Amino acid sequence: MIRPVTMPKWGLSMERGRITAWLAADGDEVVTGDDLAEIDTDKIAGTLESPGSGVLRCVVAAAGEDVPVGGTIALLADPETPAEELDEAARQARQEIDAGAIAGDEGPVTGTVEVDGRSLAYATLGTEGDVVVLVHGYGGDKNSWLFVQEPLAEHRIVHALDLPGHGESTKDVGDGSLGTLADAVLGFLDALGVERAHLVGHSLGGAVVVAAAAKAPHRVEKLTLLAPAGFGGPVNARYLRGFATATSRRELKPHLAALFADPDLVTRRLADDLLRYKRLDGVDRVLTTLLGTLLDGDAQAIDAARLLSTVDVPVTFVWGREDAVLPPGTTRPDVEHVDGAGHLVHLEAPGAVVAAITR
């Protein structure tokens, strides 16, 4: 059987990606999750992981090529697959890339729902299976899940949500409390008719999904918490305040470097996109209000650990070992630390995060 490896769609705006390097070569045996190639998008560079196991029988697109989303860039197959079949599949894939348009890959389905008088935006991938809801952190949005939503959606329905005040949702967080944000998540489930879901939260979003589980544990199948706020340890208050008050790329970029173990991942486009968001009406008030939720002086104001102690659902913790925003502070023995990853562990080590969510 031949399995195509395609250019992923990492974010709603991505139309093409550039292969900057192949990390596997013709003839290499690979398994699901092995690194195959480095891909550069208009926002961030990432590593494409193998969608299956087999032998990399044919590289269709070379390093340095720009390929439309959905285009076949390589072929995996069993060693027994006849060369003639591979040649024909490669010829067709090459023809599609050269034509510049790939049929049948329309990316996430986007939509909005009304919850407590606010419009909440979301993007959905997958059509059947268990429901997973991804909740971003402070100043983030649904696009922050660009590297994990697609692999998760292979066997699940995966919603990436914009919290109130973020992304394309209404720029109003009310009192900005954890309870208000948790109600938004539960209202989102109500609006989509979802009875139970696996909630995945990053940073502030981690504390939000814990609060949602504390309010309605019967709605939560499982929690996966990525560098969650509210579990003890220090917080980089300088980063949070710097992000909230930065008004130019020059002011913002040094703070963004704190998000990654590899600061080279902070691109001009990433900084420009965040500045565009920060300049929207109401965002300044949103970020200032949420600072009051996150910080008590220079310490964490949230106690998500206490909330979690009231919830009896399976929980998985994942933390980048080089997190410079919320350094791992919990003494829980069940935290999975990821080497070479910072606060945005789902961007720097998506394979480890997908494995933790699906385990």
Tab-separated table of C-alpha atoms in Angstrom:
chain	number	residue	atom	x	y	z
A	1	MET	CA	0.000	0.000	0.000
A	2	ILE	CA	1.225	3.483	-0.851
A	3	ARG	CA	0.669	6.226	1.723
A	4	PRO	CA	1.225	9.818	0.594
A	5	VAL	CA	2.963	12.334	2.821
A	6	THR	CA	1.355	15.687	2.163
A	7	MET	CA	2.135	19.334	2.863
A	8	PRO	CA	0.218	20.031	6.089
A	9	LYS	CA	-2.067	22.999	6.697
A	10	TRP	CA	-0.589	24.614	9.790
A	11	GLY	CA	-3.027	27.448	10.381
A	12	LEU	CA	-6.042	28.904	8.673
A	13	SER	CA	-4.051	31.281	6.485
A	14	MET	CA	-1.445	28.789	5.269
A	15	GLU	CA	-1.677	28.059	1.542
A	16	ARG	CA	1.850	26.836	0.800
A	17	GLY	CA	4.882	25.635	2.701
A	18	ARG	CA	8.570	25.401	1.856
A	19	ILE	CA	10.562	22.242	2.480
A	20	THR	CA	13.778	23.574	3.957
A	21	ALA	CA	15.379	20.176	4.642
A	22	TRP	CA	14.606	16.484	4.458
A	23	LEU	CA	15.404	14.657	7.695
A	24	ALA	CA	14.816	11.208	6.174
A	25	ALA	CA	16.034	9.849	2.865
A	26	ASP	CA	14.826	7.407	0.224
A	27	GLY	CA	14.986	3.901	1.645
A	28	ASP	CA	14.757	4.901	5.293
A	29	GLU	CA	12.361	2.942	7.463
A	30	VAL	CA	10.153	5.248	9.512
A	31	VAL	CA	7.383	4.870	12.055
A	32	THR	CA	4.507	7.155	12.940
A	33	GLY	CA	5.840	10.343	14.512
A	34	ASP	CA	9.373	10.150	13.130
A	35	ASP	CA	10.752	13.452	11.870
A	36	LEU	CA	10.575	13.595	8.080
A	37	ALA	CA	11.196	17.168	6.969
A	38	GLU	CA	11.574	20.756	8.107
A	39	ILE	CA	8.765	22.966	6.793
A	40	ASP	CA	8.798	26.758	6.733
A	41	THR	CA	5.447	28.545	6.711
A	42	ASP	CA	4.752	32.248	6.508
A	43	LYS	CA	4.572	32.330	10.329
A	44	ILE	CA	6.828	29.696	11.820
A	45	ALA	CA	9.044	26.770	10.940
A	46	GLY	CA	8.122	23.287	12.092
A	47	THR	CA	8.993	19.641	11.709
A	48	LEU	CA	6.725	17.401	9.674
A	49	GLU	CA	6.325	14.032	11.307
A	50	SER	CA	5.579	10.782	9.550
A	51	PRO	CA	1.838	10.077	9.294
A	52	GLY	CA	2.460	6.328	9.280
A	53	SER	CA	4.979	3.534	9.302
A	54	GLY	CA	6.802	2.094	6.326
A	55	VAL	CA	9.690	2.811	4.036
A	56	LEU	CA	10.233	6.246	2.542
A	57	ARG	CA	10.208	4.993	-1.025
A	58	CYS	CA	10.080	8.272	-2.935
A	59	VAL	CA	10.726	11.957	-2.199
A	60	VAL	CA	8.521	13.865	-4.646
A	61	ALA	CA	9.409	17.458	-3.713
A	62	ALA	CA	12.996	18.455	-3.055
A	63	ALA	CA	14.369	20.665	-0.300
A	64	GLY	CA	13.891	24.297	-1.243
A	65	GLU	CA	10.586	23.731	-3.034
A	66	ASP	CA	7.359	25.571	-2.240
A	67	VAL	CA	4.421	23.159	-2.260
A	68	PRO	CA	0.674	23.893	-2.003
A	69	VAL	CA	-1.104	22.644	1.114
A	70	GLY	CA	-2.242	19.084	0.510
A	71	GLY	CA	0.367	18.418	-2.159
A	72	THR	CA	2.085	15.032	-1.945
A	73	ILE	CA	5.746	15.570	-1.125
A	74	ALA	CA	6.776	11.955	-0.513
A	75	LEU	CA	5.487	8.407	-0.630
A	76	LEU	CA	5.606	5.772	2.091
A	77	ALA	CA	5.148	2.142	1.081
A	78	ASP	CA	5.950	-1.415	2.003
A	79	PRO	CA	9.174	-2.806	0.517
A	80	GLU	CA	7.044	-5.172	-1.585
A	81	THR	CA	5.193	-2.393	-3.398
A	82	PRO	CA	6.146	-2.584	-7.101
A	83	ALA	CA	8.340	0.233	-8.396
A	84	GLU	CA	5.935	0.785	-11.295
A	85	GLU	CA	3.117	1.702	-8.879
A	86	LEU	CA	5.390	4.112	-7.044
A	87	ASP	CA	6.549	5.714	-10.274
A	88	GLU	CA	2.971	6.323	-11.383
A	89	ALA	CA	1.958	7.748	-7.967
A	90	ALA	CA	5.014	10.012	-7.969
A	91	ARG	CA	4.276	11.186	-11.516
A	92	GLN	CA	0.715	12.158	-10.566
A	93	ALA	CA	1.872	13.887	-7.385
A	94	ARG	CA	4.501	15.853	-9.291
A	95	GLN	CA	1.905	16.884	-11.866
A	96	GLU	CA	-0.393	18.244	-9.145
A	97	ILE	CA	2.416	20.216	-7.503
A	98	ASP	CA	3.472	21.712	-10.816
A	99	ALA	CA	-0.152	22.684	-11.530
A	100	GLY	CA	-0.084	24.675	-8.285
A	101	ALA	CA	-3.492	23.644	-6.993
A	102	ILE	CA	-4.432	20.627	-4.923
A	103	ALA	CA	-8.048	19.517	-4.875
A	104	GLY	CA	-9.776	18.267	-1.769
A	105	ASP	CA	-7.835	19.959	1.054
A	106	GLU	CA	-9.948	22.804	2.354
A	107	GLY	CA	-8.496	22.892	5.865
A	108	PRO	CA	-10.419	23.482	9.097
A	109	VAL	CA	-14.084	24.405	9.088
A	110	THR	CA	-14.512	27.699	10.906
A	111	GLY	CA	-17.542	29.034	12.715
A	112	THR	CA	-18.859	31.113	15.589
A	113	VAL	CA	-21.263	30.488	18.443
A	114	GLU	CA	-22.938	32.898	20.868
A	115	VAL	CA	-22.179	32.319	24.557
A	116	ASP	CA	-23.290	34.756	27.276
A	117	GLY	CA	-23.681	37.539	24.745
A	118	ARG	CA	-20.242	37.042	23.223
A	119	SER	CA	-19.317	35.595	19.852
A	120	LEU	CA	-16.778	32.792	20.154
A	121	ALA	CA	-14.831	31.723	17.078
A	122	TYR	CA	-13.546	28.218	16.482
A	123	ALA	CA	-11.967	25.979	13.857
A	124	THR	CA	-12.808	22.297	13.500
A	125	LEU	CA	-10.954	19.405	11.889
A	126	GLY	CA	-12.160	15.817	11.790
A	127	THR	CA	-15.600	14.370	11.235
A	128	GLU	CA	-15.891	11.385	13.564
A	129	GLY	CA	-14.581	10.043	16.841
A	130	ASP	CA	-14.202	11.466	20.320
A	131	VAL	CA	-14.399	15.230	20.718
A	132	VAL	CA	-11.286	17.181	21.704
A	133	VAL	CA	-11.384	20.900	22.533
A	134	LEU	CA	-8.120	22.881	22.423
A	135	VAL	CA	-7.919	26.025	24.583
A	136	HIS	CA	-5.029	28.448	24.111
A	137	GLY	CA	-3.204	30.645	26.598
A	138	TYR	CA	-2.924	34.370	27.343
A	139	GLY	CA	-2.783	36.399	24.115
A	140	GLY	CA	-2.976	33.280	21.946
A	141	ASP	CA	-5.673	32.008	19.616
A	142	LYS	CA	-6.907	28.914	17.818
A	143	ASN	CA	-4.026	29.082	15.334
A	144	SER	CA	-1.557	28.296	18.104
A	145	TRP	CA	-2.577	24.630	17.707
A	146	LEU	CA	-1.497	24.554	14.074
A	147	PHE	CA	0.964	21.671	14.503
A	148	VAL	CA	-1.210	19.338	16.592
A	149	GLN	CA	-4.785	19.820	15.400
A	150	GLU	CA	-4.294	18.045	12.071
A	151	PRO	CA	-2.698	14.825	13.411
A	152	LEU	CA	-5.232	14.685	16.257
A	153	ALA	CA	-8.099	14.991	13.778
A	154	GLU	CA	-7.217	11.801	11.955
A	155	HIS	CA	-9.475	9.841	14.325
A	156	ARG	CA	-11.214	12.610	16.314
A	157	ILE	CA	-13.339	15.723	16.025
A	158	VAL	CA	-11.003	18.505	17.157
A	159	HIS	CA	-12.212	22.019	17.913
A	160	ALA	CA	-9.711	24.839	18.477
A	161	LEU	CA	-11.458	27.642	20.358
A	162	ASP	CA	-10.774	31.362	20.594
A	163	LEU	CA	-11.398	32.344	24.222
A	164	PRO	CA	-13.315	35.603	24.834
A	165	GLY	CA	-11.089	38.566	24.037
A	166	HIS	CA	-8.816	36.543	21.738
A	167	GLY	CA	-8.494	35.683	18.053
A	168	GLU	CA	-11.754	36.354	16.238
A	169	SER	CA	-13.950	36.194	19.355
A	170	THR	CA	-15.619	39.241	20.895
A	171	LYS	CA	-13.035	41.463	22.568
A	172	ASP	CA	-14.742	41.323	25.947
A	173	VAL	CA	-13.755	39.127	28.886
A	174	GLY	CA	-16.145	40.631	31.439
A	175	ASP	CA	-14.460	40.412	34.830
A	176	GLY	CA	-11.750	38.209	33.275
A	177	SER	CA	-12.100	35.640	36.020
A	178	LEU	CA	-11.327	31.960	35.620
A	179	GLY	CA	-15.031	31.282	36.181
A	180	THR	CA	-16.064	33.529	33.295
A	181	LEU	CA	-13.602	31.862	30.928
A	182	ALA	CA	-14.634	28.383	32.098
A	183	ASP	CA	-18.282	29.266	31.448
A	184	ALA	CA	-17.289	30.214	27.917
A	185	VAL	CA	-15.794	26.750	27.342
A	186	LEU	CA	-18.851	24.995	28.777
A	187	GLY	CA	-21.150	27.283	26.778
A	188	PHE	CA	-19.193	26.363	23.668
A	189	LEU	CA	-19.853	22.667	24.357
A	190	ASP	CA	-23.552	23.442	24.859
A	191	ALA	CA	-23.736	25.414	21.616
A	192	LEU	CA	-22.242	22.537	19.616
A	193	GLY	CA	-24.319	19.894	21.419
A	194	VAL	CA	-21.244	18.157	22.852
A	195	GLU	CA	-22.070	16.147	25.989
A	196	ARG	CA	-18.493	15.208	26.958
A	197	ALA	CA	-15.121	16.186	25.616
A	198	HIS	CA	-11.426	15.769	26.178
A	199	LEU	CA	-10.274	19.266	27.170
A	200	VAL	CA	-6.716	20.313	26.337
A	201	GLY	CA	-5.485	23.609	27.740
A	202	HIS	CA	-2.222	25.503	27.470
A	203	SER	CA	-0.958	27.965	30.099
A	204	LEU	CA	-3.956	30.166	31.069
A	205	GLY	CA	-6.064	27.785	28.972
A	206	GLY	CA	-4.881	24.936	31.193
A	207	ALA	CA	-6.275	26.657	34.268
A	208	VAL	CA	-9.468	27.448	32.336
A	209	VAL	CA	-10.166	23.817	31.425
A	210	VAL	CA	-9.471	22.746	35.020
A	211	ALA	CA	-12.043	25.319	36.177
A	212	ALA	CA	-14.494	24.026	33.575
A	213	ALA	CA	-13.979	20.476	34.849
A	214	ALA	CA	-14.508	21.637	38.443
A	215	LYS	CA	-17.792	23.278	37.437
A	216	ALA	CA	-19.081	20.371	35.340
A	217	PRO	CA	-16.979	17.214	35.776
A	218	HIS	CA	-19.597	15.114	33.981
A	219	ARG	CA	-18.809	17.071	30.774
A	220	VAL	CA	-15.107	16.172	30.810
A	221	GLU	CA	-13.712	12.892	29.527
A	222	LYS	CA	-10.097	13.748	30.234
A	223	LEU	CA	-7.806	16.724	30.840
A	224	THR	CA	-4.458	17.311	29.170
A	225	LEU	CA	-2.657	20.299	30.660
A	226	LEU	CA	0.282	21.886	28.821
A	227	ALA	CA	2.390	24.138	31.070
A	228	PRO	CA	-0.791	25.138	32.927
A	229	ALA	CA	-1.080	28.255	35.063
A	230	GLY	CA	-1.974	27.818	38.709
A	231	PHE	CA	0.134	24.844	39.787
A	232	GLY	CA	2.735	26.578	41.885
A	233	GLY	CA	6.186	27.701	40.954
A	234	PRO	CA	7.295	31.072	39.675
A	235	VAL	CA	5.773	33.029	36.803
A	236	ASN	CA	7.605	35.334	34.427
A	237	ALA	CA	5.645	38.472	35.343
A	238	ARG	CA	8.016	40.591	33.272
A	239	TYR	CA	7.040	38.642	30.150
A	240	LEU	CA	3.310	38.949	30.838
A	241	ARG	CA	3.450	42.700	31.482
A	242	GLY	CA	5.825	43.239	28.567
A	243	PHE	CA	3.513	41.364	26.198
A	244	ALA	CA	0.516	43.363	27.417
A	245	THR	CA	2.151	46.770	27.023
A	246	ALA	CA	4.351	46.340	23.912
A	247	THR	CA	3.233	48.589	21.058
A	248	SER	CA	5.913	47.925	18.442
A	249	ARG	CA	7.776	44.979	16.973
A	250	ARG	CA	10.936	46.219	18.652
A	251	GLU	CA	9.265	46.149	22.059
A	252	LEU	CA	7.416	42.871	21.526
A	253	LYS	CA	10.036	40.615	19.952
A	254	PRO	CA	12.331	40.270	23.009
A	255	HIS	CA	9.366	39.147	25.100
A	256	LEU	CA	8.269	36.591	22.486
A	257	ALA	CA	11.692	34.965	22.705
A	258	ALA	CA	10.749	33.852	26.225
A	259	LEU	CA	8.088	31.580	24.708
A	260	PHE	CA	10.523	29.263	22.934
A	261	ALA	CA	13.551	27.195	23.849
A	262	ASP	CA	14.825	28.161	20.392
A	263	PRO	CA	14.439	31.958	20.081
A	264	ASP	CA	15.079	31.743	16.325
A	265	LEU	CA	11.476	30.533	16.017
A	266	VAL	CA	10.279	34.087	16.694
A	267	THR	CA	9.727	35.381	13.171
A	268	ARG	CA	8.914	38.866	11.945
A	269	ARG	CA	5.534	37.554	10.731
A	270	LEU	CA	4.684	36.124	14.166
A	271	ALA	CA	5.461	39.446	15.838
A	272	ASP	CA	3.504	41.391	13.195
A	273	ASP	CA	0.441	39.131	13.570
A	274	LEU	CA	0.444	39.592	17.342
A	275	LEU	CA	0.811	43.360	16.986
A	276	ARG	CA	-2.135	43.404	14.582
A	277	TYR	CA	-4.212	41.602	17.233
A	278	LYS	CA	-3.028	43.886	20.030
A	279	ARG	CA	-4.089	46.969	18.057
A	280	LEU	CA	-7.719	45.827	17.723
A	281	ASP	CA	-10.310	47.778	19.688
A	282	GLY	CA	-10.767	46.328	23.167
A	283	VAL	CA	-7.676	44.100	23.213
A	284	ASP	CA	-5.701	46.422	25.465
A	285	ARG	CA	-8.514	46.236	28.046
A	286	VAL	CA	-8.752	42.459	27.650
A	287	LEU	CA	-5.043	41.866	28.257
A	288	THR	CA	-4.952	44.276	31.205
A	289	THR	CA	-7.986	42.616	32.797
A	290	LEU	CA	-6.496	39.141	32.409
A	291	LEU	CA	-3.220	40.288	33.951
A	292	GLY	CA	-5.237	40.813	37.113
A	293	THR	CA	-6.421	37.202	36.878
A	294	LEU	CA	-2.943	35.812	36.313
A	295	LEU	CA	-0.796	37.883	38.673
A	296	ASP	CA	-0.752	38.722	42.357
A	297	GLY	CA	2.179	41.102	42.401
A	298	ASP	CA	4.926	39.086	40.717
A	299	ALA	CA	3.450	35.714	41.761
A	300	GLN	CA	0.732	33.537	40.290
A	301	ALA	CA	-2.759	34.519	41.381
A	302	ILE	CA	-4.484	31.357	40.138
A	303	ASP	CA	-4.790	28.206	42.251
A	304	ALA	CA	-5.754	25.598	39.681
A	305	ALA	CA	-4.235	22.815	41.784
A	306	ARG	CA	-6.949	23.305	44.407
A	307	LEU	CA	-9.649	23.172	41.734
A	308	LEU	CA	-8.159	20.032	40.209
A	309	SER	CA	-8.196	18.294	43.587
A	310	THR	CA	-12.008	18.383	43.415
A	311	VAL	CA	-12.134	16.677	40.012
A	312	ASP	CA	-11.976	12.941	39.410
A	313	VAL	CA	-11.023	12.606	35.733
A	314	PRO	CA	-7.839	11.328	34.051
A	315	VAL	CA	-5.227	14.090	33.860
A	316	THR	CA	-1.997	14.358	31.898
A	317	PHE	CA	0.578	17.118	32.435
A	318	VAL	CA	3.116	18.083	29.756
A	319	TRP	CA	5.799	20.711	30.339
A	320	GLY	CA	8.673	22.025	28.232
A	321	ARG	CA	11.784	21.552	30.320
A	322	GLU	CA	13.085	24.971	29.185
A	323	ASP	CA	9.864	26.875	29.916
A	324	ALA	CA	10.859	30.457	30.752
A	325	VAL	CA	7.313	31.771	31.304
A	326	LEU	CA	5.911	29.201	33.740
A	327	PRO	CA	8.886	27.068	34.761
A	328	PRO	CA	7.755	23.648	35.977
A	329	GLY	CA	6.975	24.235	39.623
A	330	THR	CA	4.597	21.469	40.533
A	331	THR	CA	5.942	18.541	42.499
A	332	ARG	CA	3.464	16.162	40.897
A	333	PRO	CA	5.250	12.977	39.882
A	334	ASP	CA	3.119	12.507	36.773
A	335	VAL	CA	4.425	15.480	34.760
A	336	GLU	CA	5.899	14.576	31.364
A	337	HIS	CA	8.864	16.886	30.746
A	338	VAL	CA	9.865	17.530	27.143
A	339	ASP	CA	13.529	18.268	26.463
A	340	GLY	CA	14.358	21.072	24.046
A	341	ALA	CA	10.982	22.752	24.395
A	342	GLY	CA	9.902	25.975	26.066
A	343	HIS	CA	6.546	27.399	27.096
A	344	LEU	CA	4.971	26.773	23.677
A	345	VAL	CA	5.673	23.066	23.934
A	346	HIS	CA	2.929	22.234	21.422
A	347	LEU	CA	4.763	24.301	18.777
A	348	GLU	CA	8.270	23.072	19.540
A	349	ALA	CA	7.485	19.416	20.259
A	350	PRO	CA	4.118	18.659	18.641
A	351	GLY	CA	4.810	14.942	18.423
A	352	ALA	CA	5.276	14.645	22.177
A	353	VAL	CA	2.082	16.614	22.785
A	354	VAL	CA	0.023	14.568	20.322
A	355	ALA	CA	1.339	11.388	21.939
A	356	ALA	CA	0.343	12.653	25.396
A	357	ILE	CA	-3.145	13.632	24.239
A	358	THR	CA	-3.808	10.352	22.469
A	359	ARG	CA	-2.283	8.072	25.090
